[in-house]
Coordinates of C-alpha atoms in Angstrom, one line a residue:
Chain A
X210 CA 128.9 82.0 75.3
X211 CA 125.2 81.5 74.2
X212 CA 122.2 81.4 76.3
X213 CA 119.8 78.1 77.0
X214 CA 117.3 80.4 78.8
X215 CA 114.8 78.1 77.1
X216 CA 115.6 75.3 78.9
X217 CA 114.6 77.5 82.1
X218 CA 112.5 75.3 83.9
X219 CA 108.9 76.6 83.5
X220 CA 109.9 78.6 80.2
X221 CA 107.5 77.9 77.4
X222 CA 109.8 77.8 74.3
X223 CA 107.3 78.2 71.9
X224 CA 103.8 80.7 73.2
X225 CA 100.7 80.3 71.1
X226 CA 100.9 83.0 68.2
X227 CA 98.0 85.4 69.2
X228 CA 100.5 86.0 72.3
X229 CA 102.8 87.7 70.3
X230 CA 100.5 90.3 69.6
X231 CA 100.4 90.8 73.5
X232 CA 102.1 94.4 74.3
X233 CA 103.7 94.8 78.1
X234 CA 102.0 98.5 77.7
X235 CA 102.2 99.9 81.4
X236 CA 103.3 100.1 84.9
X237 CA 100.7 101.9 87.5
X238 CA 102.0 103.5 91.0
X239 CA 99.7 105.4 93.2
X240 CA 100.9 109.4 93.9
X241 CA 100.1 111.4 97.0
X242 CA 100.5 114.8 94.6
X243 CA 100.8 114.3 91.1
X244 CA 102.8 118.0 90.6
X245 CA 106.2 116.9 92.1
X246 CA 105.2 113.6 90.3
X247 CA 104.7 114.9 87.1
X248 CA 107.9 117.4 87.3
X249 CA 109.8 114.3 88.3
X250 CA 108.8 111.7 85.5
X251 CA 108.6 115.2 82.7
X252 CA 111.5 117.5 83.6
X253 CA 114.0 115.1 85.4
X254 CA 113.2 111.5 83.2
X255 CA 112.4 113.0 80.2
X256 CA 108.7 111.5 79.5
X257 CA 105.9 113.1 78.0
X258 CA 102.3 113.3 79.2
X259 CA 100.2 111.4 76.8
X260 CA 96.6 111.2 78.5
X261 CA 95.0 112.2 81.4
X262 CA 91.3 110.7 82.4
X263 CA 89.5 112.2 85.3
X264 CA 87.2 109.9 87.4
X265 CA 84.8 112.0 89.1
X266 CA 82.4 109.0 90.4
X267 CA 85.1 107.3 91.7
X268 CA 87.4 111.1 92.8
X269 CA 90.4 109.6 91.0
X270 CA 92.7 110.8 88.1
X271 CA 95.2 108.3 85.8
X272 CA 98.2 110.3 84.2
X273 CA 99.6 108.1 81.1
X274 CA 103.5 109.2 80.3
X275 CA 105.9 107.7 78.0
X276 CA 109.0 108.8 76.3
X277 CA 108.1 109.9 72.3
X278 CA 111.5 110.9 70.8
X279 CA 110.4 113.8 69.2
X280 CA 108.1 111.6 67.4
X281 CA 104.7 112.7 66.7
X282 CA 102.0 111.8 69.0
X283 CA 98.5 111.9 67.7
X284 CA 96.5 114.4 68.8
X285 CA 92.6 113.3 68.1
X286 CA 91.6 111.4 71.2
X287 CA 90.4 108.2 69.7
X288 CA 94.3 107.7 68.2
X289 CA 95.9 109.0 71.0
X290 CA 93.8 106.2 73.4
X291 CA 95.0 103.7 70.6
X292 CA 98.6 105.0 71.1
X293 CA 98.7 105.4 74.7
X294 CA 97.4 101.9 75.3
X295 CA 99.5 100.2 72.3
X296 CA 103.3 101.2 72.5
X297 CA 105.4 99.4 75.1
X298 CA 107.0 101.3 78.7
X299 CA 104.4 103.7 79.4
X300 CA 103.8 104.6 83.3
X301 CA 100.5 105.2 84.7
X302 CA 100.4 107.6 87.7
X303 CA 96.9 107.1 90.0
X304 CA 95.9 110.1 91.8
X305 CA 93.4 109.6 94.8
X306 CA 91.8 113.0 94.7
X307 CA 92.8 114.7 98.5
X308 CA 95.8 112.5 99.2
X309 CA 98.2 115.5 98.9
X310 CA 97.0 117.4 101.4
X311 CA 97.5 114.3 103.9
X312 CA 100.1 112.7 105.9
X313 CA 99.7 109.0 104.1
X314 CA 102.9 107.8 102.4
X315 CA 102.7 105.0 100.1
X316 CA 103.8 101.9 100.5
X317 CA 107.0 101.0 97.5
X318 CA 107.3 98.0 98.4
X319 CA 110.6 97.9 99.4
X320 CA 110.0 97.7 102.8
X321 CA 107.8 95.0 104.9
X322 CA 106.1 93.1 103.7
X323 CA 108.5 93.6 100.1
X324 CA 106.4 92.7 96.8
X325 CA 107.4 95.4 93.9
X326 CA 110.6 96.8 94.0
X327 CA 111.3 99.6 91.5
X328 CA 110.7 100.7 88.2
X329 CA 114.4 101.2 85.6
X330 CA 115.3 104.0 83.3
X331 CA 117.8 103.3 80.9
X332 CA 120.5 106.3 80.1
X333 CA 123.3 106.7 77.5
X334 CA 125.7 107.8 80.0
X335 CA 125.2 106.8 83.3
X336 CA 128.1 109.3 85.1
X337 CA 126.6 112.2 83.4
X338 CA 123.0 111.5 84.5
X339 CA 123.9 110.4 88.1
X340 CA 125.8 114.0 88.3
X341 CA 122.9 115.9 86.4
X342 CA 120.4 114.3 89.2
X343 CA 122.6 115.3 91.9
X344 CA 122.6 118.5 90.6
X345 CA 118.5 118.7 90.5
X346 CA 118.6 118.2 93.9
X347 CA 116.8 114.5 93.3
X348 CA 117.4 112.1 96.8
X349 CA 119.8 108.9 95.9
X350 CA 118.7 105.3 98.0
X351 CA 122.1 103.8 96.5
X352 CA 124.5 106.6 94.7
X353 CA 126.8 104.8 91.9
X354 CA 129.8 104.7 94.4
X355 CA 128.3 102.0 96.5
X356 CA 126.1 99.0 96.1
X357 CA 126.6 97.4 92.9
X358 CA 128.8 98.9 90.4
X359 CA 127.5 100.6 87.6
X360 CA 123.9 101.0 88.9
X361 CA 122.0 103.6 90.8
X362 CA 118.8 104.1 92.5
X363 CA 117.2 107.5 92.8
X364 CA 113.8 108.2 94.6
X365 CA 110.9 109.6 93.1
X366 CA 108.5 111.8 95.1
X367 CA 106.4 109.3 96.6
X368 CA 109.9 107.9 97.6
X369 CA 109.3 104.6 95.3
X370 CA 112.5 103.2 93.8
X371 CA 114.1 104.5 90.2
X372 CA 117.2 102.3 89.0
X373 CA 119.2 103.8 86.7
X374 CA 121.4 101.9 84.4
X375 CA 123.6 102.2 81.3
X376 CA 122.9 99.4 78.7
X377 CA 126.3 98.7 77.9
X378 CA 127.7 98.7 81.0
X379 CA 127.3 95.7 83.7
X380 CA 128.4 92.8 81.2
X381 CA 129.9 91.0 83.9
X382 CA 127.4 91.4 86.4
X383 CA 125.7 87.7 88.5
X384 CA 126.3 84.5 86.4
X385 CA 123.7 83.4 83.7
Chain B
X251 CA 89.3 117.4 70.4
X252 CA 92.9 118.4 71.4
X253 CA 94.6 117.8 74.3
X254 CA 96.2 120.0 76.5
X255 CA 98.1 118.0 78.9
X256 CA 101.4 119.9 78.6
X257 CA 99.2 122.7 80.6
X258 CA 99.2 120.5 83.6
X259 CA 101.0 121.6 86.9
X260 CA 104.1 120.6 87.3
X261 CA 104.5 118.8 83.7
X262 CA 107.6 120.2 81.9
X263 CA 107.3 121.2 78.3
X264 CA 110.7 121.0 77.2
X265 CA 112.9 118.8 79.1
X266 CA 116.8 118.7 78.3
X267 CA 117.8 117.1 75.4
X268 CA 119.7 114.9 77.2
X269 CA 116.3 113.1 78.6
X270 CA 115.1 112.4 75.1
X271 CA 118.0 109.1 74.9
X272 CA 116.6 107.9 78.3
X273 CA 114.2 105.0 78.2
X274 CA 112.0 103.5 80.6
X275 CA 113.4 99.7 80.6
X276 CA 112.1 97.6 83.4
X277 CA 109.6 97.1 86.2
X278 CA 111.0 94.8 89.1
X279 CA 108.6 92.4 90.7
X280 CA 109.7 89.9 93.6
X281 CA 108.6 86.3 93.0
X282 CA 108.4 83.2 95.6
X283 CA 109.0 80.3 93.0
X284 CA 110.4 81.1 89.2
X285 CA 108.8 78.0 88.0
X286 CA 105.0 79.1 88.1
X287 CA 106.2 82.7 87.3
X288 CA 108.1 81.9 83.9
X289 CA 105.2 79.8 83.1
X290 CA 102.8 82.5 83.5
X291 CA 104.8 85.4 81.5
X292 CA 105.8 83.0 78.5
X293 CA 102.7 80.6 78.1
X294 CA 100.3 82.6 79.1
X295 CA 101.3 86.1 78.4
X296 CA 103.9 85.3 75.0
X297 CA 107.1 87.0 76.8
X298 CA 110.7 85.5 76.3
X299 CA 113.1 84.8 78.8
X300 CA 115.5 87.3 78.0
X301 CA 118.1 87.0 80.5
X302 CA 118.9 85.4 83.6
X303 CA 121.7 86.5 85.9
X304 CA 122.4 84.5 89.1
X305 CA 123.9 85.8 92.5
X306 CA 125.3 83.0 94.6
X307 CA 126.7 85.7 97.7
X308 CA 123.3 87.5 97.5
X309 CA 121.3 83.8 97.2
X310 CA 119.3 85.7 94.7
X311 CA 118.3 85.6 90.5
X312 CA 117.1 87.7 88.5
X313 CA 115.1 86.6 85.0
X314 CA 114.2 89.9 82.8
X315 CA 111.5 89.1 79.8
X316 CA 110.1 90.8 77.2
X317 CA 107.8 90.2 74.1
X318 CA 110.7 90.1 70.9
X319 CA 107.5 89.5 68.5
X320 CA 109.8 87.5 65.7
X321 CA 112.7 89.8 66.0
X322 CA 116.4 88.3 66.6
X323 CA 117.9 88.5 70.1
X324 CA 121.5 88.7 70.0
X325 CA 123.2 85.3 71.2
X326 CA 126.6 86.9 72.0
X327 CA 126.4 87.6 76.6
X328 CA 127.6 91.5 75.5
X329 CA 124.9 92.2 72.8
X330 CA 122.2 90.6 75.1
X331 CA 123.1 92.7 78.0
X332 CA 122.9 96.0 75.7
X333 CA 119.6 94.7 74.1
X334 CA 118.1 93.7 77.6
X335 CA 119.1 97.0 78.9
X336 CA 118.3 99.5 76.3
X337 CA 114.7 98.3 75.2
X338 CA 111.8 99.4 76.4
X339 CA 109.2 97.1 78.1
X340 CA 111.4 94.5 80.6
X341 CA 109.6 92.7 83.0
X342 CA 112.3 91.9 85.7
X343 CA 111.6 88.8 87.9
X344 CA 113.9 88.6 91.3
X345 CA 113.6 85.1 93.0
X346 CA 115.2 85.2 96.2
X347 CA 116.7 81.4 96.8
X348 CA 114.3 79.4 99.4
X349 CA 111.4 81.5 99.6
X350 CA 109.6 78.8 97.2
X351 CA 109.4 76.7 99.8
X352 CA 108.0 78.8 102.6
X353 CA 104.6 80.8 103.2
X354 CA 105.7 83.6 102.7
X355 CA 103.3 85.9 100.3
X356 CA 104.3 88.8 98.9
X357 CA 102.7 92.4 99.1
X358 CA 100.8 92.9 95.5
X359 CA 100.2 96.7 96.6
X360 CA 96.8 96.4 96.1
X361 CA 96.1 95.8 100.1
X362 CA 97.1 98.0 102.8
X363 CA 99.3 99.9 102.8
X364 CA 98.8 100.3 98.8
X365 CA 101.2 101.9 96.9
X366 CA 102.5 100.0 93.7
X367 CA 99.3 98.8 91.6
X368 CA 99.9 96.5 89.0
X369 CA 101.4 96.2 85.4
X370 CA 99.6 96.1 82.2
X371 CA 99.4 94.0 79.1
X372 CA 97.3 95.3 75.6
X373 CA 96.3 92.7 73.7
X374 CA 94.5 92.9 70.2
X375 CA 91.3 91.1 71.0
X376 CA 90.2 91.5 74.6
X377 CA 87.2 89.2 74.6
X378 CA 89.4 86.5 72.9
X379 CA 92.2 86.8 74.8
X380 CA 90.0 86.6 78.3
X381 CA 87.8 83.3 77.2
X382 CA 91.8 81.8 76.4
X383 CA 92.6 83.0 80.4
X384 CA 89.9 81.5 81.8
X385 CA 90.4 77.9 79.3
X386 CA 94.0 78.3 80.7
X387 CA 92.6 78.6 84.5
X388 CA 94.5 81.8 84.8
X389 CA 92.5 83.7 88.1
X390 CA 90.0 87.0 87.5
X391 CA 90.6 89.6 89.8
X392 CA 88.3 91.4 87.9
X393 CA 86.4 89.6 85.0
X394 CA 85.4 91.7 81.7
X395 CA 81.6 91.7 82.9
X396 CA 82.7 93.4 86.2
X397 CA 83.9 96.5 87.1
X398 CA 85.4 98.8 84.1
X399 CA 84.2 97.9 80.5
X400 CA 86.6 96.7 78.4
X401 CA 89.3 96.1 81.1
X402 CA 89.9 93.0 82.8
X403 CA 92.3 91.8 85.8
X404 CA 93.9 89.1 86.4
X405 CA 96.3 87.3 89.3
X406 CA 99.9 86.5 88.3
X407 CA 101.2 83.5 90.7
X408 CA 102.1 85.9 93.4
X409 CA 98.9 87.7 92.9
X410 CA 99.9 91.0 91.1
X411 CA 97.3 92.8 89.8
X412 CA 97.6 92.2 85.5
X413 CA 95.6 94.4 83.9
X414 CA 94.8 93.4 80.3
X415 CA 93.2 96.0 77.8
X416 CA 92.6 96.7 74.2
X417 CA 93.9 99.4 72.4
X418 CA 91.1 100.3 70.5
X419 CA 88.4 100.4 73.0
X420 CA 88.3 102.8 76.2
X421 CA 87.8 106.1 74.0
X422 CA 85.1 107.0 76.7
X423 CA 86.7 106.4 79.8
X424 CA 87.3 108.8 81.8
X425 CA 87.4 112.5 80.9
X426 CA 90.3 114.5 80.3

């Protein structure tokens, strides 16, 4: 079986060329407290914090994470800028200064009126990391048992959604 | 100038091993009519349709994209699936079936409640790449002259926030 997704209506089969120097470089979700937030997306995911700029006009701070593999990260501040807003799959954390010591909860967008849904993590072994968040204590929406096979959700601290699947897994999953 | 991030509460400096083969793989956005959507991501934006997997008991698809810059995407359904699921930067597209024709908007997260903010292309030339946006009558949320320097925003069809930035630039922002 081969794929025709080209002849998706709407799909543009062949982009103009200075497109594909275009980089998908970052999600942004707004945190009550970036702590938990951090020890979530460090400790239980695995990412690193590349950057963090501090807004005191505007009382707000952006924390720029990514996973690095062990491979160097540059530590001048001009390349680091260059790296953190270059390289693909980095997550940008907003912190309105004072929201952690409030009651707000976020909207994720899984709820009315829906929009976003969830962000994805990839893992080699998806029993092993389902069981090692369990472990940590982290809160499931939809543990691996139910819903659809082979893919979990987990919640993060601001309760916004975390799939979790294994790339080799979920061959056989919809039609297309 | 060094950076100290790993210093920050609640980041963790030496997460498990295992966390270092985990890879941040997708951000799921909820669109009202694939055709407009595809359009956007591939003409305007250079991504590939990647993937699309259809749910006829759920009434819903799914289309996951990604910039492949040149590089061969496996034909074979198995090696696409692995490919789709262990890269890093997947933009994943869920159309539920009828809601293209009704007037139903979605929540970008940008309006009450907030929550989810928007996701973010880096492109090489950011002045260039704007004055080809506004030739392609793609809307400004925030045009380059407003707002942040050197950051722009504009609407998808659904009216996500897309931020657009340039590697290069935005050494001053901030502080941190």
């Amino acid at each position: 079986m081969t794929f025709t997704t080209e002849l998706q209506p709407g799909v543009c089969i062949e982009p103009e060329a200075v497109t594909q120097d275009y980089v998908f470089n970052h999600t942004m979700l707004r945190v009550k407290n970036p702590e938990p937030s951090l020890d979530f997306y460090t400790r239980v995911l695995g990412m690193r914090l590349l950057r963090r700029l501090d807004f005191e006009e505007g009382r707000f701070s952006l924390y720029f994470l990514a996973h690095t593999r062990g491979r160097e990260v540059p530590e001048d501040t001009g390349e680091r800028q260059r790296y953190t807003f270059g390289r693909e799959s980095v997550l940008e954390l907003t912190h309105n200064w004072g929201t952690e010591s409030g009651d707000s909860q976020y909207h994720n967008g899984n709820s009315e009126p829906r929009g976003f849904g969830h962000i994805c993590f990839s893992v080699p072994d998806i029993q092993a990391a389902c069981a090692r968040f369990e472990a940590l204590g982290v809160p499931f929406i939809k543990p691996l048992e139910r819903g659809m096979k082979n893919v979990a959700f987990i919640a993060d601290p601001d309760g916004y959604w975390v799939e979790i699947v294994q790339a080799d897994l979920n061959g056989e999953m919809g039609r297309g």
